[in-house]
Tab-separated table of C-alpha atoms in Angstrom:
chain	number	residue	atom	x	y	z
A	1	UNK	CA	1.467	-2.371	2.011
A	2	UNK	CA	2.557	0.746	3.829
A	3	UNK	CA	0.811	4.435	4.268
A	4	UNK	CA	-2.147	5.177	2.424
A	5	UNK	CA	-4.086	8.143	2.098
A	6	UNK	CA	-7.592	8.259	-0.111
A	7	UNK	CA	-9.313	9.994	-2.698
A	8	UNK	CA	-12.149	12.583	-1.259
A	9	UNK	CA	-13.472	12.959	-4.646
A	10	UNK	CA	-13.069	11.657	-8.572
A	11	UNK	CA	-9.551	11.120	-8.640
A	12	UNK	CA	-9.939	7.398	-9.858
A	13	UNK	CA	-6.519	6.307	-11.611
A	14	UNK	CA	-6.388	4.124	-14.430
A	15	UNK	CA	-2.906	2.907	-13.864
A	16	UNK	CA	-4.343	0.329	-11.240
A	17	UNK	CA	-7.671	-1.179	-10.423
A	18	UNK	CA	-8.900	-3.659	-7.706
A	19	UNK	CA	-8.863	-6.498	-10.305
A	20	UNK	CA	-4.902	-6.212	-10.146
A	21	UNK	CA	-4.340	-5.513	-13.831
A	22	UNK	CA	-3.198	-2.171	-13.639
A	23	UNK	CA	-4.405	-0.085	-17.307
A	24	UNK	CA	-1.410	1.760	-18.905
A	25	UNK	CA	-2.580	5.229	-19.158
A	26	UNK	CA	-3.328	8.560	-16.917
A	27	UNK	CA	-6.220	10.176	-17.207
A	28	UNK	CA	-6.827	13.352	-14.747
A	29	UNK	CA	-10.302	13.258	-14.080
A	30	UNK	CA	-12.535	16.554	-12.538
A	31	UNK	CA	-13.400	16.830	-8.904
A	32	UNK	CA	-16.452	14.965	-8.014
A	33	UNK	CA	-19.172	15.489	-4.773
A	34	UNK	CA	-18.859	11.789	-3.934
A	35	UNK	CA	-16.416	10.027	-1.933
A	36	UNK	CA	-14.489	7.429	-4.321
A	37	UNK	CA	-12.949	3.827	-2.689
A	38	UNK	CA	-9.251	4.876	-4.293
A	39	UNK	CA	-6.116	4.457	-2.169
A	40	UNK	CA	-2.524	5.631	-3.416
A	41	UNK	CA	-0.792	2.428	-1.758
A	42	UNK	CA	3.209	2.521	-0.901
A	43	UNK	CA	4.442	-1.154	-1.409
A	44	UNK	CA	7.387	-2.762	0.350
A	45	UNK	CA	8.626	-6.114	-1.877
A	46	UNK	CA	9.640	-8.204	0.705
A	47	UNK	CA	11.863	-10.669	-2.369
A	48	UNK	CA	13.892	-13.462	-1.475
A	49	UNK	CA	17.344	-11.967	-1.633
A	50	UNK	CA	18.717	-11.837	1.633
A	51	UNK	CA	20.345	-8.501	1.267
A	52	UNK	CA	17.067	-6.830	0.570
A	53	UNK	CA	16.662	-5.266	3.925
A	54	UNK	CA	12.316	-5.253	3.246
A	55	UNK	CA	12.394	-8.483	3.955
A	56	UNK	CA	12.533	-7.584	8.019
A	57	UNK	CA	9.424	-6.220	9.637
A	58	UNK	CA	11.365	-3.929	11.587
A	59	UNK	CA	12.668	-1.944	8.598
A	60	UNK	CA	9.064	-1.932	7.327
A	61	UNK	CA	7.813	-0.865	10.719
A	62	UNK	CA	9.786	2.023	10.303
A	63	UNK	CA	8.990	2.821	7.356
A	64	UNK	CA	5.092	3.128	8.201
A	65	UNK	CA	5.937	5.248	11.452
A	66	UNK	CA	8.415	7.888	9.629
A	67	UNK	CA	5.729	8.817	6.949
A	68	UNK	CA	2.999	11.964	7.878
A	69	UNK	CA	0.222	10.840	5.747
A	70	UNK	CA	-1.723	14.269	6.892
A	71	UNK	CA	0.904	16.064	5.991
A	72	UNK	CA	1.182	14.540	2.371
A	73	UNK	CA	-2.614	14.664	2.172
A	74	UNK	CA	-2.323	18.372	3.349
A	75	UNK	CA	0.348	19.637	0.651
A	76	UNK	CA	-1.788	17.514	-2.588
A	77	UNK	CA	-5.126	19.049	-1.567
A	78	UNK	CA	-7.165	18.771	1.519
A	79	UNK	CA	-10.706	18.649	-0.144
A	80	UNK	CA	-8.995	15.829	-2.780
A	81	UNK	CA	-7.351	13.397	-0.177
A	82	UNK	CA	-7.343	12.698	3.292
A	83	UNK	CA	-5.494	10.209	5.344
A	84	UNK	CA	-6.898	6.829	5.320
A	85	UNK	CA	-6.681	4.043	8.237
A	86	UNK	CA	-5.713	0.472	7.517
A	87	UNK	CA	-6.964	-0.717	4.030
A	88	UNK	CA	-10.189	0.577	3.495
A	89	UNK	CA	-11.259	4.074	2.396
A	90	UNK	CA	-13.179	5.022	4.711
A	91	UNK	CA	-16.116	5.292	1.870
A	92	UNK	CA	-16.511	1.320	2.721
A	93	UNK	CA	-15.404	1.270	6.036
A	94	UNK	CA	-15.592	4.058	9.071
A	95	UNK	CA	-13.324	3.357	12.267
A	96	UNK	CA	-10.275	1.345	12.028
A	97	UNK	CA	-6.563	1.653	12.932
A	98	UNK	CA	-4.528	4.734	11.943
A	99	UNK	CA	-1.035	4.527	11.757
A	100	UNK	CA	0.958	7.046	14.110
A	101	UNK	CA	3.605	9.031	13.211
A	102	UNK	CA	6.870	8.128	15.348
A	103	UNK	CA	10.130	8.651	13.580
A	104	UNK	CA	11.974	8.499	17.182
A	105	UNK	CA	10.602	5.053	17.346
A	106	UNK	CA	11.174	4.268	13.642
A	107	UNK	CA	15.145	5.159	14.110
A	108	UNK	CA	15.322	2.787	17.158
A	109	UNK	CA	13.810	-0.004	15.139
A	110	UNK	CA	16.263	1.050	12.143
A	111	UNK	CA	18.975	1.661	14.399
A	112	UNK	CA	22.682	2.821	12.937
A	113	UNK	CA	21.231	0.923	9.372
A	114	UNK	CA	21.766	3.908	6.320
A	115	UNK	CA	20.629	2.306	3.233
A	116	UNK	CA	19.053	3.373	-0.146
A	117	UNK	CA	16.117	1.935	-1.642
A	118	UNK	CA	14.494	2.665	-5.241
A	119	UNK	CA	10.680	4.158	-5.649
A	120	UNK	CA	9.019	3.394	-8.965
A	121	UNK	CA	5.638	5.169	-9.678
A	122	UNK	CA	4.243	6.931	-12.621
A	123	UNK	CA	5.411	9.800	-14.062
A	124	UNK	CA	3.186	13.307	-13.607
A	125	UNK	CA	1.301	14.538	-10.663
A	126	UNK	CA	0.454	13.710	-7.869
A	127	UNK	CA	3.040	10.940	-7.510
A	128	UNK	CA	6.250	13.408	-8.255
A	129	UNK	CA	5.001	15.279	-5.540
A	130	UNK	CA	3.889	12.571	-3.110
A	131	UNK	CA	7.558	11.053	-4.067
A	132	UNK	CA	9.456	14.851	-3.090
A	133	UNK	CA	8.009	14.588	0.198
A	134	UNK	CA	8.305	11.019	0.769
A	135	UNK	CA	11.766	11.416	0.021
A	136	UNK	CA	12.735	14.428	2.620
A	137	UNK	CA	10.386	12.173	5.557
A	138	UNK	CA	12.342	9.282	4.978
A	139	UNK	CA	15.754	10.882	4.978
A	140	UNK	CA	14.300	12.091	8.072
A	141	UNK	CA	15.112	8.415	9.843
A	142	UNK	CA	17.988	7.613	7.688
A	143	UNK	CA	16.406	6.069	4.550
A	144	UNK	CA	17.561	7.427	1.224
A	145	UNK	CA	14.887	7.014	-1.377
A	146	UNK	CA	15.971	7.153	-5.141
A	147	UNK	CA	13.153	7.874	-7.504
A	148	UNK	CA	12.162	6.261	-10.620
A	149	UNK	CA	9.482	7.799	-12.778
A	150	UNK	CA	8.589	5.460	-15.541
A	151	UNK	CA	5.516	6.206	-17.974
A	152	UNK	CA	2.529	3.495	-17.423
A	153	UNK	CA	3.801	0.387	-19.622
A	154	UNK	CA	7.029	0.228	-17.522
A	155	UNK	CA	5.880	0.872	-14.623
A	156	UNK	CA	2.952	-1.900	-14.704
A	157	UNK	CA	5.986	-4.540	-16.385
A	158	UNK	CA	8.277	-4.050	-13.543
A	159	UNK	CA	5.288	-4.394	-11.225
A	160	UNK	CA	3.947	-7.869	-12.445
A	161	UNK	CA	7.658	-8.742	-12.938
A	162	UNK	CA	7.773	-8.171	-9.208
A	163	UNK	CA	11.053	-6.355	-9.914
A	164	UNK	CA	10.660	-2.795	-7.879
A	165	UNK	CA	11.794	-2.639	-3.962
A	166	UNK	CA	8.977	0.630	-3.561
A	167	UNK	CA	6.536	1.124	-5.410
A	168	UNK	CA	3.882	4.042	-5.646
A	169	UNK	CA	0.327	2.827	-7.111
A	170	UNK	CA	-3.195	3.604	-6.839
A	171	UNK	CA	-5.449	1.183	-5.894
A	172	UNK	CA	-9.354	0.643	-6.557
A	173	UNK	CA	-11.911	-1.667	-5.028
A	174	UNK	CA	-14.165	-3.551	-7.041
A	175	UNK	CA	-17.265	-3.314	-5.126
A	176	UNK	CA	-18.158	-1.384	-2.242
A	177	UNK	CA	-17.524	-3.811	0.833
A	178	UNK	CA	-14.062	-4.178	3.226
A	179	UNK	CA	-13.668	-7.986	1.902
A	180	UNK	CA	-12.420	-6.111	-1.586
A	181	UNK	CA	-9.638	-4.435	-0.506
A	182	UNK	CA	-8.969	-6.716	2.632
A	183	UNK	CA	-8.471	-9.463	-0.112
A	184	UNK	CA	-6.772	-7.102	-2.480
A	185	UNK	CA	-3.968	-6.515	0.606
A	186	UNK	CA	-4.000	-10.011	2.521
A	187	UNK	CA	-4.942	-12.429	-0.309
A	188	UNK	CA	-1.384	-15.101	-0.823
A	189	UNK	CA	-0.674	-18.156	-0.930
A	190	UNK	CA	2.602	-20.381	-0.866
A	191	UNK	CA	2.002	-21.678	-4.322
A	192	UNK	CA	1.296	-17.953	-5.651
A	193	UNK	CA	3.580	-16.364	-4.062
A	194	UNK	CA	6.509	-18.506	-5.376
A	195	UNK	CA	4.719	-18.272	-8.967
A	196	UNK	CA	6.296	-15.657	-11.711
A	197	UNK	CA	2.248	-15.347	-12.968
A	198	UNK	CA	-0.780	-15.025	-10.889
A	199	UNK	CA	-4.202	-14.773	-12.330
A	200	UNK	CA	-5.620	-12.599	-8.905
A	201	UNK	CA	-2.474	-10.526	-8.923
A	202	UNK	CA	-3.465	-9.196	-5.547
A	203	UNK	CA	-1.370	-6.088	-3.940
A	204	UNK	CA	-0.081	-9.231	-1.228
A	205	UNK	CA	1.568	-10.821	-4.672
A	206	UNK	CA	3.143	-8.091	-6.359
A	207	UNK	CA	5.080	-7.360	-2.631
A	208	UNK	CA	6.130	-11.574	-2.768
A	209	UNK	CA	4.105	-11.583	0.859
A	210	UNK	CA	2.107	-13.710	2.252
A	211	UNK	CA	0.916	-14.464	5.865
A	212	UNK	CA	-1.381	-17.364	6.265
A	213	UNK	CA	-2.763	-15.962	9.554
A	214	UNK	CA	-3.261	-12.942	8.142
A	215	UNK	CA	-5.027	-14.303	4.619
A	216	UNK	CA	-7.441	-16.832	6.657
A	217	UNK	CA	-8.480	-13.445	8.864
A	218	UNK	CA	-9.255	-11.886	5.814
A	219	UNK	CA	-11.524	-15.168	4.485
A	220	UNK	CA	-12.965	-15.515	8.036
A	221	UNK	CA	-13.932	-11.484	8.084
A	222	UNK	CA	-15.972	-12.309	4.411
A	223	UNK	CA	-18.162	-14.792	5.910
A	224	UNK	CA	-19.053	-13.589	9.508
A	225	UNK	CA	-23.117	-12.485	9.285
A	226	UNK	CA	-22.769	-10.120	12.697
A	227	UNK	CA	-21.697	-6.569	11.521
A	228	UNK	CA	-20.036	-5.966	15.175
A	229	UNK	CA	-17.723	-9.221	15.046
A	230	UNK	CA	-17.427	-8.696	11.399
A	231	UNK	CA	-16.002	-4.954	12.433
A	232	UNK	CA	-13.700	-6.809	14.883
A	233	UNK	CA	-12.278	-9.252	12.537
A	234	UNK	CA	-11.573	-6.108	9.773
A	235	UNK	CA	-9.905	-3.790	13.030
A	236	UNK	CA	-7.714	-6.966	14.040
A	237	UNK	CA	-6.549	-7.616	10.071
A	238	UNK	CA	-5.513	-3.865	10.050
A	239	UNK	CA	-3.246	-4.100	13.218
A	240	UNK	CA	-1.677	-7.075	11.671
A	241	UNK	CA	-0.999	-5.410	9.293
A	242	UNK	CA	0.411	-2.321	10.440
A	243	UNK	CA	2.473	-4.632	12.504
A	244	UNK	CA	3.869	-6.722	9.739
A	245	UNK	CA	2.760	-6.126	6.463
A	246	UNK	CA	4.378	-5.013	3.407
């Protein structure tokens, strides 16, 4: 899962929850007081077709250090969003890793590679507009991005299909704790991942990832009782997966 930036106040999307059975419909909702746990995830499916050039970390890599999350946050609306670190909103969890900005580095790591890839997301705002600027950023390095705005019923069937290369969703934990989203993001397995259905439909699934150093982190973070090694465990999972993840 690639750059994410969070909801300051109510912007809760029904077109995704943390249970990973994303609803069908939009509903704008008012700004709130309260910080809300809501992400708007970028996903990289990694597939199994060789050609599909997600599949390396490098090209993924790049992908997280050519995008200006402030910058995005800055152009929706600065008292709506704000950049997020790692996987957590930082309603559930304060600290963490944030992702730099680097496109020099991200057009060594892509080298003289000029390809295309295809960005599903919802129709309306703020995804048209999040998908504008991701667009000119990525050119930025070399990327062409070709949009696809699909209503909510298509969008969520290619989704569980597992059928997009990018895709633009919103993404709510189901409790107030790390271990939600940290098992919404690293939560695989072999058997799942090969599966066309999965019950948990985790945001790890619908990108065909999984890292089993990465998932047994994540279990290992749930269970630790001290809140300082517990921290640790959650800051370590990030950097993985800013290193590697989808």
């Amino acid at each position: 899962d690639s750059r994410e930036f969070g909801c300051n106040t109510s912007c809760k999307d029904p077109t995704a929850s943390g249970t990973g059975k994303p609803r069908h419909q939009i509903q704008s909702q008012p700004p709130a007081s309260s910080p809300k746990a809501n992400l708007l995830v970028l996903c990289m499916n990694v597939g199994d077709d060789p050609k599909n050039q997600l599949r390396l970390p490098a090209v993924r890599q790049a992908i997280r250090l050519a995008i200006d999350v402030k910058s995005l946050a800055q152009d929706l609306d600065s008292r709506r969003w704000s950049p997020q670190p790692g996987f957590c909103p930082s309603v559930l969890r304060t600290g963490g890793n944030v992702p730099q900005l680097n496109r020099d580095r991200a057009r060594q790591l892509l080298g003289d590679a000029k390809f295309e890839l295809t960005l599903d997301h919802v129709s309306g705002t703020p995804r048209g507009r999040v998908v504008q600027i991701l667009t000119k950023q990525l050119a930025d390095v070399g990327i062409t991005l070709k949009s696809r705005a699909l209503n909510g019923r298509q969008f969520f069937a290619g989704l569980t299909a597992r059928q997009h290369q990018l895709a633009l969703l919103s993404w709510n934990a189901d409790y107030f704790d790390p271990h939600s989203n940290a098992h919404a993001f690293c939560a695989n397995s072999e058997i799942e991942n090969r599966n066309s259905v999965s019950e948990s439909r985790t945001l790890a699934w619908y990108c065909r990832w999984y890292d089993q150093v990465i998932a047994e982190g994540a279990n290992a973070a749930a269970i630790e009782a001290d809140d300082a090694e517990r921290k640790k465990k959650y800051d370590e999972i990030e950097k993985q997966l800013l290193d590697r993840g989808p």
